[in-house]
PDB file of C-alpha atoms in Angstrom:
ATOM      1  CA  MET R   1      -0.157  -0.601  -0.123  1.00 72.00           C
ATOM      2  CA  ASN R   2       1.061   2.653  -0.649  1.00 79.00           C
ATOM      3  CA  THR R   3       1.192   6.198   1.027  1.00 79.00           C
ATOM      4  CA  LYS R   4      -2.053   7.393  -0.550  1.00 71.00           C
ATOM      5  CA  MET R   5      -3.607   4.554   0.029  1.00 77.00           C
ATOM      6  CA  LEU R   6      -3.307   4.778   3.915  1.00 78.00           C
ATOM      7  CA  ASP R   7      -3.712   8.619   4.222  1.00 71.00           C
ATOM      8  CA  LEU R   8      -6.968   7.740   2.182  1.00 69.00           C
ATOM      9  CA  TYR R   9      -8.183   4.334   4.374  1.00 76.00           C
ATOM     10  CA  ILE R  10      -6.633   6.328   7.531  1.00 72.00           C
ATOM     11  CA  THR R  11      -9.055   9.063   6.143  1.00 67.00           C
ATOM     12  CA  HIS R  12     -11.808   7.371   5.771  1.00 68.00           C
ATOM     13  CA  TYR R  13     -12.007   4.563   8.521  1.00 75.00           C
ATOM     14  CA  ILE R  14     -10.145   5.720  10.646  1.00 73.00           C
ATOM     15  CA  LEU R  15      -9.282   9.463  12.191  1.00 69.00           C
ATOM     16  CA  LYS R  16     -13.901  10.725  11.978  1.00 73.00           C
ATOM     17  CA  PRO R  17     -14.040  13.776  11.015  1.00 78.00           C
ATOM     18  CA  GLN R  18     -16.127  16.225  12.658  1.00 88.00           C
ATOM     19  CA  TYR R  19     -18.608  18.364  10.345  1.00 94.00           C
ATOM     20  CA  ARG R  20     -18.120  21.796  13.142  1.00 96.00           C
ATOM     21  CA  ARG R  21     -21.832  23.316  10.931  1.00 97.00           C
ATOM     22  CA  TYR R  22     -21.774  26.757  12.260  1.00 98.00           C
ATOM     23  CA  ASP R  23     -20.254  29.572  11.694  1.00 98.00           C
ATOM     24  CA  ILE R  24     -16.003  29.817  13.352  1.00 97.00           C
ATOM     25  CA  GLU R  25     -14.261  32.673  14.350  1.00 97.00           C
ATOM     26  CA  GLY R  26     -10.925  33.046  11.825  1.00 97.00           C
ATOM     27  CA  ALA R  27     -11.983  30.873   9.487  1.00 97.00           C
ATOM     28  CA  PRO R  28     -12.121  32.267   5.314  1.00 97.00           C
ATOM     29  CA  TYR R  29     -15.749  31.417   5.090  1.00 98.00           C
ATOM     30  CA  LYS R  30     -19.259  31.873   7.063  1.00 98.00           C
ATOM     31  CA  ILE R  31     -21.598  28.905   7.140  1.00 98.00           C
ATOM     32  CA  ASP R  32     -24.188  29.393   3.939  1.00 98.00           C
ATOM     33  CA  THR R  33     -22.477  31.342   1.566  1.00 98.00           C
ATOM     34  CA  LYS R  34     -22.688  30.925  -1.337  1.00 98.00           C
ATOM     35  CA  VAL R  35     -19.421  29.966  -3.248  1.00 98.00           C
ATOM     36  CA  ILE R  36     -18.198  29.453  -7.109  1.00 98.00           C
ATOM     37  CA  ILE R  37     -14.991  26.628  -7.457  1.00 97.00           C
ATOM     38  CA  LEU R  38     -11.971  27.777  -8.599  1.00 96.00           C
ATOM     39  CA  ASP R  39     -10.403  26.031 -11.478  1.00 94.00           C
ATOM     40  CA  ASN R  40      -7.755  24.235  -9.564  1.00 89.00           C
ATOM     41  CA  PRO R  41      -5.607  27.239  -8.780  1.00 89.00           C
ATOM     42  CA  SER R  42      -3.779  25.064  -6.081  1.00 84.00           C
ATOM     43  CA  LYS R  43      -3.161  22.436  -8.702  1.00 88.00           C
ATOM     44  CA  ASP R  44      -4.163  19.572  -5.908  1.00 84.00           C
ATOM     45  CA  ASP R  45      -3.866  16.330  -6.943  1.00 84.00           C
ATOM     46  CA  THR R  46      -7.189  14.814  -5.275  1.00 84.00           C
ATOM     47  CA  PHE R  47      -8.985  18.007  -6.929  1.00 88.00           C
ATOM     48  CA  ASP R  48     -12.006  16.757  -8.382  1.00 90.00           C
ATOM     49  CA  VAL R  49     -11.929  19.398 -12.057  1.00 93.00           C
ATOM     50  CA  GLU R  50     -15.907  18.498 -12.747  1.00 95.00           C
ATOM     51  CA  PHE R  51     -17.085  21.057  -9.730  1.00 96.00           C
ATOM     52  CA  ILE R  52     -14.791  23.828 -11.710  1.00 96.00           C
ATOM     53  CA  GLY R  53     -17.516  27.072 -12.442  1.00 97.00           C
ATOM     54  CA  LYS R  54     -20.065  25.097 -10.268  1.00 97.00           C
ATOM     55  CA  GLU R  55     -21.780  27.070  -7.373  1.00 98.00           C
ATOM     56  CA  GLY R  56     -22.792  26.014  -4.208  1.00 98.00           C
ATOM     57  CA  VAL R  57     -23.482  27.265  -0.600  1.00 98.00           C
ATOM     58  CA  ILE R  58     -20.127  26.457   2.884  1.00 98.00           C
ATOM     59  CA  VAL R  59     -22.147  23.654   4.641  1.00 98.00           C
ATOM     60  CA  PHE R  60     -19.701  22.897   6.805  1.00 98.00           C
ATOM     61  CA  PHE R  61     -15.979  23.104   8.214  1.00 97.00           C
ATOM     62  CA  GLU R  62     -13.991  20.287   9.040  1.00 95.00           C
ATOM     63  CA  TYR R  63     -10.334  20.051  10.491  1.00 91.00           C
ATOM     64  CA  ASP R  64      -9.695  16.576  11.099  1.00 83.00           C
ATOM     65  CA  CYS R  65      -9.448  14.657   8.596  1.00 75.00           C
ATOM     66  CA  GLY R  66      -5.726  15.057   8.837  1.00 71.00           C
ATOM     67  CA  CYS R  67      -5.282  16.887   4.957  1.00 78.00           C
ATOM     68  CA  GLY R  68      -3.283  19.619   6.534  1.00 84.00           C
ATOM     69  CA  GLN R  69      -5.447  22.125   7.429  1.00 90.00           C
ATOM     70  CA  THR R  70      -4.895  24.082  11.172  1.00 92.00           C
ATOM     71  CA  TYR R  71      -7.424  26.260  13.239  1.00 94.00           C
ATOM     72  CA  PRO R  72      -8.899  28.361  12.769  1.00 96.00           C
ATOM     73  CA  ASP R  73      -7.609  29.421   9.678  1.00 96.00           C
ATOM     74  CA  ASP R  74      -7.108  26.543   7.357  1.00 96.00           C
ATOM     75  CA  PRO R  75     -10.322  24.280   7.286  1.00 97.00           C
ATOM     76  CA  MET R  76     -11.311  21.864   4.794  1.00 95.00           C
ATOM     77  CA  ILE R  77     -14.820  23.525   3.507  1.00 97.00           C
ATOM     78  CA  GLY R  78     -17.820  21.419   2.900  1.00 97.00           C
ATOM     79  CA  VAL R  79     -19.954  22.943   0.148  1.00 98.00           C
ATOM     80  CA  GLU R  80     -23.622  21.375  -1.300  1.00 98.00           C
ATOM     81  CA  PHE R  81     -24.060  21.786  -4.643  1.00 98.00           C
ATOM     82  CA  ASN R  82     -28.544  22.110  -6.401  1.00 96.00           C
ATOM     83  CA  ASP R  83     -27.825  18.189  -6.818  1.00 97.00           C
ATOM     84  CA  GLY R  84     -27.721  18.193  -2.954  1.00 96.00           C
ATOM     85  CA  ARG R  85     -24.006  16.467  -3.653  1.00 96.00           C
ATOM     86  CA  VAL R  86     -21.299  18.447  -0.854  1.00 96.00           C
ATOM     87  CA  ALA R  87     -16.878  18.090  -2.388  1.00 95.00           C
ATOM     88  CA  GLU R  88     -14.808  19.781   0.629  1.00 94.00           C
ATOM     89  CA  PHE R  89     -13.115  22.551  -0.979  1.00 95.00           C
ATOM     90  CA  TRP R  90      -9.622  24.300   0.701  1.00 94.00           C
ATOM     91  CA  LYS R  91      -9.875  27.535   0.895  1.00 96.00           C
ATOM     92  CA  ASP R  92      -8.093  29.166  -2.299  1.00 95.00           C
ATOM     93  CA  GLU R  93     -10.445  27.057  -3.910  1.00 96.00           C
ATOM     94  CA  ILE R  94     -13.396  28.294  -3.820  1.00 97.00           C
ATOM     95  CA  LEU R  95     -14.756  32.086  -4.813  1.00 97.00           C
ATOM     96  CA  ILE R  96     -17.842  34.907  -2.835  1.00 97.00           C
ATOM     97  CA  ALA R  97     -20.289  34.274  -6.318  1.00 95.00           C
TER      98      ALA R  97
END
């Protein structure tokens, strides 16, 4: 098992993410903010290109999955789209719509 697969396994099966569905002082955005997904500005290998240009609403902040987040200013940001799907992005991958 390579490092990336091990990281995904730990993230999904060992570490239990805690979705904070409320505003966090010092977070880069507020819950319920309408945002648009940018074109992978950080060149992240895990970025899902199907979301580029789509609009959604911030529904949670996540600091616990082991992806290098820092509290409170650099969480993974959960965005819900019109079709009900939710995906996580870094603050530099989204922009207020």
